[in-house]
mmCIF file of N, CA and C in Angstrom:
data_model
loop_
_atom_site.group_PDB
_atom_site.id
_atom_site.type_symbol
_atom_site.label_atom_id
_atom_site.label_comp_id
_atom_site.label_asym_id
_atom_site.label_seq_id
_atom_site.Cartn_x
_atom_site.Cartn_y
_atom_site.Cartn_z
ATOM 1 N N MET A 694 -22.931 -9.996 16.445
ATOM 2 C CA MET A 694 -22.286 -8.683 16.295
ATOM 3 C C MET A 694 -20.767 -8.817 16.417
ATOM 4 N N GLY A 695 -20.331 -9.588 17.420
ATOM 5 C CA GLY A 695 -18.888 -9.756 17.622
ATOM 6 C C GLY A 695 -18.214 -10.398 16.420
ATOM 7 N N VAL A 696 -18.864 -11.448 15.893
ATOM 8 C CA VAL A 696 -18.277 -12.158 14.748
ATOM 9 C C VAL A 696 -18.206 -11.237 13.539
ATOM 10 N N LEU A 697 -19.265 -10.475 13.314
ATOM 11 C CA LEU A 697 -19.301 -9.559 12.172
ATOM 12 C C LEU A 697 -18.189 -8.520 12.292
ATOM 13 N N PHE A 698 -17.978 -8.021 13.520
ATOM 14 C CA PHE A 698 -16.930 -7.019 13.754
ATOM 15 C C PHE A 698 -15.559 -7.601 13.437
ATOM 16 N N VAL A 699 -15.332 -8.852 13.860
ATOM 17 C CA VAL A 699 -14.038 -9.509 13.606
ATOM 18 C C VAL A 699 -13.828 -9.696 12.109
ATOM 19 N N ILE A 700 -14.872 -10.111 11.395
ATOM 20 C CA ILE A 700 -14.757 -10.336 9.943
ATOM 21 C C ILE A 700 -14.424 -9.020 9.233
ATOM 22 N N CYS A 701 -15.135 -7.949 9.587
ATOM 23 C CA CYS A 701 -14.878 -6.643 8.955
ATOM 24 C C CYS A 701 -13.459 -6.177 9.261
ATOM 25 N N GLY A 702 -13.027 -6.360 10.504
ATOM 26 C CA GLY A 702 -11.679 -5.953 10.889
ATOM 27 C C GLY A 702 -10.629 -6.716 10.107
ATOM 28 N N THR A 703 -10.868 -8.018 9.929
ATOM 29 C CA THR A 703 -9.908 -8.849 9.199
ATOM 30 C C THR A 703 -9.810 -8.401 7.742
ATOM 31 N N ILE A 704 -10.959 -8.109 7.126
ATOM 32 C CA ILE A 704 -10.966 -7.667 5.723
ATOM 33 C C ILE A 704 -10.201 -6.352 5.583
ATOM 34 N N LEU A 705 -10.454 -5.412 6.513
ATOM 35 C CA LEU A 705 -9.750 -4.125 6.455
ATOM 36 C C LEU A 705 -8.254 -4.333 6.625
ATOM 37 N N LEU A 706 -7.882 -5.242 7.531
ATOM 38 C CA LEU A 706 -6.463 -5.506 7.776
ATOM 39 C C LEU A 706 -5.808 -6.073 6.518
ATOM 40 N N ILE A 707 -6.491 -7.003 5.845
ATOM 41 C CA ILE A 707 -5.945 -7.610 4.625
ATOM 42 C C ILE A 707 -5.768 -6.545 3.539
ATOM 43 N N ILE A 708 -6.759 -5.654 3.411
ATOM 44 C CA ILE A 708 -6.673 -4.595 2.397
ATOM 45 C C ILE A 708 -5.485 -3.680 2.684
ATOM 46 N N CYS A 709 -5.324 -3.299 3.965
ATOM 47 C CA CYS A 709 -4.213 -2.407 4.338
ATOM 48 C C CYS A 709 -2.875 -3.078 4.047
ATOM 49 N N VAL A 710 -2.743 -4.354 4.411
ATOM 50 C CA VAL A 710 -1.482 -5.074 4.194
ATOM 51 C C VAL A 710 -1.186 -5.186 2.702
ATOM 52 N N SER A 711 -2.209 -5.509 1.898
ATOM 53 C CA SER A 711 -1.991 -5.653 0.452
ATOM 54 C C SER A 711 -1.580 -4.318 -0.165
ATOM 55 N N MET A 712 -2.160 -3.214 0.327
ATOM 56 C CA MET A 712 -1.786 -1.893 -0.189
ATOM 57 C C MET A 712 -0.335 -1.583 0.156
ATOM 58 N N LEU A 713 0.071 -1.918 1.392
ATOM 59 C CA LEU A 713 1.454 -1.673 1.807
ATOM 60 C C LEU A 713 2.403 -2.510 0.958
ATOM 61 N N LEU A 714 2.030 -3.768 0.686
ATOM 62 C CA LEU A 714 2.893 -4.638 -0.118
ATOM 63 C C LEU A 714 3.016 -4.082 -1.532
ATOM 64 N N ASP A 715 1.912 -3.587 -2.097
ATOM 65 C CA ASP A 715 1.952 -3.017 -3.447
ATOM 66 C C ASP A 715 2.901 -1.822 -3.484
ATOM 67 N N LYS A 716 2.855 -0.968 -2.458
ATOM 68 C CA LYS A 716 3.740 0.197 -2.420
ATOM 69 C C LYS A 716 5.195 -0.255 -2.337
ATOM 70 N N ASN A 717 5.462 -1.271 -1.516
ATOM 71 C CA ASN A 717 6.836 -1.752 -1.365
ATOM 72 C C ASN A 717 7.344 -2.343 -2.676
ATOM 73 N N ILE A 718 6.494 -3.089 -3.389
ATOM 74 C CA ILE A 718 6.904 -3.699 -4.658
ATOM 75 C C ILE A 718 7.193 -2.597 -5.683
ATOM 76 N N ASN A 719 6.361 -1.553 -5.696
ATOM 77 C CA ASN A 719 6.582 -0.451 -6.629
ATOM 78 C C ASN A 719 7.917 0.221 -6.343
ATOM 79 N N ARG A 720 8.260 0.389 -5.065
ATOM 80 C CA ARG A 720 9.539 1.007 -4.705
ATOM 81 C C ARG A 720 10.689 0.129 -5.164
ATOM 82 N N LEU A 721 10.536 -1.194 -5.001
ATOM 83 C CA LEU A 721 11.601 -2.109 -5.417
ATOM 84 C C LEU A 721 11.791 -2.029 -6.929
ATOM 85 N N GLU A 722 10.689 -1.928 -7.675
ATOM 86 C CA GLU A 722 10.795 -1.842 -9.132
ATOM 87 C C GLU A 722 11.491 -0.543 -9.534
ATOM 88 N N GLU A 723 11.231 0.535 -8.789
ATOM 89 C CA GLU A 723 11.878 1.812 -9.111
ATOM 90 C C GLU A 723 13.376 1.732 -8.833
ATOM 91 N N LEU A 724 13.738 1.029 -7.736
ATOM 92 C CA LEU A 724 15.156 0.907 -7.391
ATOM 93 C C LEU A 724 15.867 -0.034 -8.363
ATOM 94 N N ASN A 725 15.186 -1.122 -8.753
ATOM 95 C CA ASN A 725 15.796 -2.118 -9.641
ATOM 96 C C ASN A 725 14.922 -2.316 -10.881
ATOM 97 N N PRO A 726 14.980 -1.394 -11.843
ATOM 98 C CA PRO A 726 14.133 -1.507 -13.039
ATOM 99 C C PRO A 726 14.457 -2.739 -13.876
ATOM 100 N N ASP A 727 15.671 -3.293 -13.711
ATOM 101 C CA ASP A 727 16.049 -4.456 -14.510
ATOM 102 C C ASP A 727 15.407 -5.736 -13.984
ATOM 103 N N VAL A 728 15.002 -5.724 -12.704
ATOM 104 C CA VAL A 728 14.420 -6.930 -12.115
ATOM 105 C C VAL A 728 12.976 -7.069 -12.568
ATOM 106 N N ILE A 729 12.616 -8.261 -13.058
ATOM 107 C CA ILE A 729 11.255 -8.506 -13.537
ATOM 108 C C ILE A 729 10.557 -9.464 -12.583
ATOM 109 N N TYR A 730 9.395 -9.035 -12.070
ATOM 110 C CA TYR A 730 8.620 -9.891 -11.163
ATOM 111 C C TYR A 730 7.596 -10.678 -11.966
ATOM 112 N N ASP A 731 7.518 -11.975 -11.707
ATOM 113 C CA ASP A 731 6.554 -12.818 -12.429
ATOM 114 C C ASP A 731 5.165 -12.614 -11.854
#
């Protein structure tokens, strides 16, 4: 049970972080439309 809880928590944490990073990248693109991310 403990291991399963840790795995689920880690997955949720990764999803939250990736969503935050996507929002930050979108803001950067809005501020600098000339900059192209590979």
